[in-house]
Amino acid sequence: MEAIWLYQFRLIVIGDSTVGKSCLIRRFTEGRFAQVSDPTVGVDFFSRLVEIEPGKRIKLQIWDTAGQERFRSITRAYYRNSVGGLLLFDITNRRSFQNVHEWLEETKVHVQPYQIVFVLVGHKCDLDTQRQVTRHEAEKLAAAYGMKYIETSARDAINVEKAFTDLTRDIYELVKRGEITIQEGWEGVKSGFVPNVVHSSEEVVKSERRCLC
Amino acid sequence: MFGRSRSWVGGGHGKTSRNIHSLDHLKYLYHVLTKNTTVTEQNRNLLVETIRSITEILIWGDQNDSSVFDFFLEKNMFVFFLNILRQKSGRYVCVQLLQTLNILFENISHETSLYYLLSNNYVNSIIVHKFDFSDEEIMAYYISFLKTLSLKLNNHTVHFFYNEHTNDFALYTEAIKFFNHPESMVRIAVRTITLNVYKVSLDNQAMLHYIRDKTAVPYFSNLVWFIGSHVIELDDCVQTDEEHRNRGKLSDLVAEHLDHLHYLNDILIINCEFLNDVLTDHLLNRLFLPLYVYSLENQDKGGERPKISLPVSLYLLSQVFLIIHHAPLVNSLAEVILNGDLSEMYAKTEQDIQRSSAKPSIRCFIKPTETLERSLEMNKHKGKRRVQKRPNYKNVGEEEDEEKGPTEDAQEDAEKAKGTEGGSKGIKTSGESEEIEMVIMERSKLSELAASTSVQEQNTTDEEKSAAATCSESTQWSRPFLDMVYHALDSPDDDYHALFVLCLLYAMSHNKGMDPEKLERIQLPVPNAAEKTTYNHPLAERLIRIMNNAAQPDGKIRLATLELSCLLLKQQVLMSAGCIMKDVHLACLEGAREESVHLVRHFYKGEDIFLDMFEDEYRSMTMKPMNVEYLMMDASILLPPTGTPLTGIDFVKRLPCGDVEKTRRAIRVFFMLRSLSLQLRGEPETQLPLTREEDLIKTDDVLDLNNSDLIACTVITKDGGMVQRFLAVDIYQMSLVEPDVSRLGWGVVKFAGLLQDMQVTGVEDDSRALNITIHKPASSPHSKPFPILQATFIFSDHIRCIIAKQRLAKGRIQARRMKMQRIAALLDLPIQPTTEVLGFGLGSSTSTQHLPFRFYDQGRRGSSDPTVQRSVFASVDKVPGFAVAQCINQHSSPSLSSQSPPSASGSPSGSGSTSHCDSGGTSSSSTPSTAQSPADAPMSPELPKPHLPDQLVIVNETEADSKPSKNVARSAAVETASLSPSLVPARQPTISLLCEDTADTLSVESLTLVPPVDPHSLRSLTGMPPLSTPAAACTEPVGEEAACAEPVGTAED
């Protein structure tokens, strides 16, 4: 099977610095880390293929903004060069949920006239006994902003894959309908290509390993 | 799994129960590494998997088992990674190693472990490794790795990166080579790295000096050139635009440029004085002055110097002042704009050259003589020479020198591959040379001086040409840039340039780093200045002219421009103690305000939905005051003003399109100029908003409902909830109340809604029920109405249902009419338009009742309905008493204008003072209560369905009864008292008629009811008994026709 991807989507992950963004990314990129007791492992950049339908693959580029919030010039540009993102809050930290509104307003200001497709993520759902935000109110907030809502846990591998694939599918639908287009100078969406023989060989190897898992 | 299975077979070990995260597993993996020190096609996958697993174990061990990392250290496993990296084993292995490095450095929490990874110059050797940066993923991982390292940079770790002895700082110098990388995320990472480095350098003098002396000039000069090139591209995009087709691209260019400015500001606010001096110098003398400011004055002249168009120039300068607040920079820039002239620029250039001959500051936008990479390389060469002179240097150092040789060769090859001209233009030959350091430095210095001299000559020539060209002009203007700024405000055709000028003045006056004295020189005080004695008359006059133009029917002034003008004028002339504006200017401003009143009047007559627009526009303006920074983020203002909404441009940033938008614009212009006028005259606003939140009845209010009309009903909401409530109708609102348990006759409000936003419809199969919807006031005329109440009201019988419906319907009409009258008072409208408005009000009411949403087209169709139109005019023509009504209006109109300024009370008393009808309405609401008491007592018998026509007749009679009541209310109290007894007998015949089935009998009886009431009501109106009978006869049929119309409408609904 050839390793072909239709598009490359650039995604960002935003939210308060304590909600575990890096951990979520790491869980998605590797699909493992089951036995690490404190899943704060993070990575700033990763790319990975996602199959949203049989035979249809999207290459995701995921960038994390951790550690950079204090520089305004940095965060602005991150938003503007992405097509979608996950907006994280910590279900055990009500303050992080209350700040979701601020994150969205901040993004909107810097991205106009374009828009970013977001999925609202209630993270750390493995700590349900310490929950401070109910699923219902989170769903209500997400609906008010036209977002989907999903609850994840990197520790227990709950819904991490689904959060990214749902977001990818939403973006893909918008691209197909022409509501999001490839533009010169904009890096949110790029068209795909067939890698050369060497790359293809490597991708096949990766793919096989995933199948075995 | 495949990899793991393979390794088991290859290793010959059969153990399957091994724990994946453990010291034992790490030992096993170490064994795998020692057996595969050379990367081959066969073991590549195995190695990648091994490295990945090692990474996981290390992270796990960092948190669970410190012996794991101890083992990693003892066996020097990190060196295995480096050896694999050096073998150039291909992209696959490279990506995994970089990812591993990212994960390790980002997540290792123990300082000891971190310091080990950073020690022995391992990291620096990775940083300078020549990866294949054309591979997008490798580039991303590499730059993320550098960024991660920069986040670990602090006083304790800095010595792992910055080498004082070799004067080398690879983390920083390798990063800034990518400052202009095509990929935006790479550029962003570079900015992050530089900002983190500068932050740490505040506490490390040696590193700070290195950065300033070795890197600041080449980096900042290249950065400034990069930004300037971007600006020229942006200007080209503006100038080549047709029909706003470039807007998308322009938006990206603007956003990128703002990122540049924010980055510059982020550097400046770190407050690294040495760096800021270099950066400020480069920004001023290489970009802002030669490109931005120079373009203000030399628009029409050719010349060799690069230029940008006037609007873009003004726009960019505004952005500088909005975003950058570094005092030395903004004050120098403002000095040139406000007080500079060409000769001063020329003289200053010479002065700068004399002052700093070593590094002359040439005021010119020119490309740096060397690429950043080459400049850094040259500096590195100098460092290398110094190192070689130390005879006692360790052997390790010598080895490092040997390693750098191939690196340099590779670098030169890369440069040749790029096709850059750096090699051919290089001042220094690239071949190895044994010349001593002194000779090299001398040669370098001489070449530098020669280059600067050459550039200086070019600059002088340009300056001389400019000076000669503008010799005659300079005699006219002593401050050409400031005059150009004023001149842009005078454009008679549109406000394209004016908006930018206003933004520039606003940005300068609000800049936190700006010296107030500089602004005082042009009499432009900063906001909240304590004392103002004078103001800028030329500027004020131009602002007033803009306002006057905005108030013209064909005014080409956008709302954003007008709002900014008002802000700047208030800023100039308003103090807490009062207004310092001259009388002649105040008079001109009043003229503009009056023009705006006339403008709104033009639309007042024509729009059925005028009232809704009026209140919506006021609400929008109040909720969204102007934010200049957000306004300037919108790239669309760089394109010439357009009127079509199809561009998606916000209403306030373009000209209006169509009658609806023209009406909205006229209303807003009126609001802005009215507000400005009141503030400058020190008068409070007492008439707006039409509906004050604090005056409205709210949920949980407790009302004294003694003597009030209350109708009991059951309210069924959409979600199925059912509650018992009493319905009370006020002048502007309807309320649902329940009895207050602590006070008899008082009620607690459970819901209150505006009558004007109400729709009432009957329920087909239930004559005792009404469907009532009240919409939330919309934030925009085009937004969909959002219901705040949608419920079915069930009354105890159909009589009360009809009464409630009539009361609500009339309340709505009356509320809207009263508000229209208040608007008319604001607009000083004469009587005739008021009367017409009443007619249109009816039309509006009719159309609104039939239509679910307030859409303009449907409203227009409703207003053009010939039946309604004819009916209204017929009604007016048929009433001989029209002259009397006119007299009443004449009396009330002066009352409105004379009383409204001093009035500071709320809506109820305000309404009372402005209209006689209000008090009449209040009285009538209490009188019917008494009248209806006898009616409530008897139980009315149910009528069979075939007798529906009789019900209609009954409706007529009921309404006939209520009208006389209202008329009676307007007369003296004595007359009211005297009429009360007569009402009781009238009720009895009506009730008795319900039992009879004969149509003829009903007709005869209804006619006999008329005579007893007529004489009294007419006597109260005119006081001329001889004329009363004919007038009454005419009035009655009209009432009957209206009554008949409503039931038909109900049936249709």
mmCIF file of N, CA and C in Angstrom, chain A residues 76-109:
data_model
loop_
_atom_site.group_PDB
_atom_site.id
_atom_site.type_symbol
_atom_site.label_atom_id
_atom_site.label_comp_id
_atom_site.label_asym_id
_atom_site.label_seq_id
_atom_site.Cartn_x
_atom_site.Cartn_y
_atom_site.Cartn_z
ATOM 1 N N ARG A 76 0.668 35.082 18.771
ATOM 2 C CA ARG A 76 -0.117 35.589 17.647
ATOM 3 C C ARG A 76 0.103 34.767 16.400
ATOM 4 N N ALA A 77 1.366 34.568 16.077
ATOM 5 C CA ALA A 77 1.700 33.927 14.809
ATOM 6 C C ALA A 77 1.320 32.456 14.811
ATOM 7 N N TYR A 78 1.398 31.834 15.985
ATOM 8 C CA TYR A 78 0.974 30.441 16.057
ATOM 9 C C TYR A 78 -0.467 30.290 15.614
ATOM 10 N N TYR A 79 -1.323 31.135 16.157
ATOM 11 C CA TYR A 79 -2.737 31.014 15.832
ATOM 12 C C TYR A 79 -2.974 31.156 14.344
ATOM 13 N N ARG A 80 -2.326 32.139 13.754
ATOM 14 C CA ARG A 80 -2.672 32.519 12.404
ATOM 15 C C ARG A 80 -2.218 31.515 11.369
ATOM 16 N N ASN A 81 -1.241 30.681 11.705
ATOM 17 C CA ASN A 81 -0.726 29.735 10.726
ATOM 18 C C ASN A 81 -1.217 28.321 10.971
ATOM 19 N N SER A 82 -2.339 28.209 11.633
ATOM 20 C CA SER A 82 -2.907 26.891 11.892
ATOM 21 C C SER A 82 -4.321 26.834 11.360
ATOM 22 N N VAL A 83 -4.750 25.641 11.031
ATOM 23 C CA VAL A 83 -6.102 25.480 10.524
ATOM 24 C C VAL A 83 -7.040 25.024 11.625
ATOM 25 N N GLY A 84 -6.501 24.371 12.634
ATOM 26 C CA GLY A 84 -7.366 23.883 13.696
ATOM 27 C C GLY A 84 -6.590 23.701 14.972
ATOM 28 N N GLY A 85 -7.322 23.371 16.017
ATOM 29 C CA GLY A 85 -6.633 23.186 17.270
ATOM 30 C C GLY A 85 -7.502 22.522 18.311
ATOM 31 N N LEU A 86 -6.828 22.066 19.352
ATOM 32 C CA LEU A 86 -7.516 21.558 20.527
ATOM 33 C C LEU A 86 -7.394 22.610 21.613
ATOM 34 N N LEU A 87 -8.515 22.902 22.236
ATOM 35 C CA LEU A 87 -8.520 23.862 23.336
ATOM 36 C C LEU A 87 -8.748 23.061 24.610
ATOM 37 N N LEU A 88 -7.720 22.991 25.427
ATOM 38 C CA LEU A 88 -7.743 22.121 26.598
ATOM 39 C C LEU A 88 -8.068 22.868 27.872
ATOM 40 N N PHE A 89 -8.854 22.217 28.710
ATOM 41 C CA PHE A 89 -8.952 22.650 30.093
ATOM 42 C C PHE A 89 -8.872 21.397 30.957
ATOM 43 N N ASP A 90 -8.598 21.601 32.231
ATOM 44 C CA ASP A 90 -8.412 20.505 33.178
ATOM 45 C C ASP A 90 -9.709 20.357 33.966
ATOM 46 N N ILE A 91 -10.340 19.179 33.902
ATOM 47 C CA ILE A 91 -11.632 19.039 34.558
ATOM 48 C C ILE A 91 -11.514 19.121 36.077
ATOM 49 N N THR A 92 -10.289 19.004 36.603
ATOM 50 C CA THR A 92 -10.103 19.135 38.049
ATOM 51 C C THR A 92 -9.708 20.550 38.436
ATOM 52 N N ASN A 93 -9.709 21.458 37.461
ATOM 53 C CA ASN A 93 -9.277 22.831 37.716
ATOM 54 C C ASN A 93 -10.297 23.766 37.084
ATOM 55 N N ARG A 94 -11.206 24.269 37.901
ATOM 56 C CA ARG A 94 -12.301 25.060 37.358
ATOM 57 C C ARG A 94 -11.799 26.337 36.698
ATOM 58 N N ARG A 95 -10.718 26.895 37.237
ATOM 59 C CA ARG A 95 -10.178 28.124 36.662
ATOM 60 C C ARG A 95 -9.808 27.928 35.191
ATOM 61 N N SER A 96 -9.230 26.766 34.883
ATOM 62 C CA SER A 96 -8.825 26.535 33.499
ATOM 63 C C SER A 96 -10.046 26.462 32.589
ATOM 64 N N PHE A 97 -11.167 26.013 33.130
ATOM 65 C CA PHE A 97 -12.400 25.978 32.337
ATOM 66 C C PHE A 97 -12.937 27.390 32.128
ATOM 67 N N GLN A 98 -12.859 28.202 33.178
ATOM 68 C CA GLN A 98 -13.354 29.569 33.056
ATOM 69 C C GLN A 98 -12.526 30.379 32.069
ATOM 70 N N ASN A 99 -11.285 29.993 31.867
ATOM 71 C CA ASN A 99 -10.419 30.721 30.950
ATOM 72 C C ASN A 99 -10.612 30.320 29.492
ATOM 73 N N VAL A 100 -11.427 29.310 29.252
ATOM 74 C CA VAL A 100 -11.656 28.893 27.870
ATOM 75 C C VAL A 100 -12.163 30.068 27.039
ATOM 76 N N HIS A 101 -13.057 30.830 27.623
ATOM 77 C CA HIS A 101 -13.621 31.981 26.912
ATOM 78 C C HIS A 101 -12.529 32.961 26.512
ATOM 79 N N GLU A 102 -11.610 33.236 27.433
ATOM 80 C CA GLU A 102 -10.525 34.166 27.124
ATOM 81 C C GLU A 102 -9.646 33.637 26.005
ATOM 82 N N TRP A 103 -9.361 32.351 26.027
ATOM 83 C CA TRP A 103 -8.538 31.772 24.967
ATOM 84 C C TRP A 103 -9.211 31.949 23.617
ATOM 85 N N LEU A 104 -10.510 31.714 23.575
ATOM 86 C CA LEU A 104 -11.210 31.818 22.300
ATOM 87 C C LEU A 104 -11.245 33.252 21.805
ATOM 88 N N GLU A 105 -11.485 34.191 22.715
ATOM 89 C CA GLU A 105 -11.531 35.583 22.298
ATOM 90 C C GLU A 105 -10.168 36.030 21.803
ATOM 91 N N GLU A 106 -9.125 35.608 22.515
ATOM 92 C CA GLU A 106 -7.768 35.953 22.112
ATOM 93 C C GLU A 106 -7.485 35.437 20.708
ATOM 94 N N THR A 107 -7.869 34.182 20.467
ATOM 95 C CA THR A 107 -7.622 33.590 19.155
ATOM 96 C C THR A 107 -8.367 34.343 18.077
ATOM 97 N N LYS A 108 -9.624 34.650 18.358
ATOM 98 C CA LYS A 108 -10.459 35.300 17.352
ATOM 99 C C LYS A 108 -9.853 36.623 16.910
ATOM 100 N N VAL A 109 -9.341 37.372 17.877
ATOM 101 C CA VAL A 109 -8.794 38.688 17.561
ATOM 102 C C VAL A 109 -7.627 38.574 16.601
#
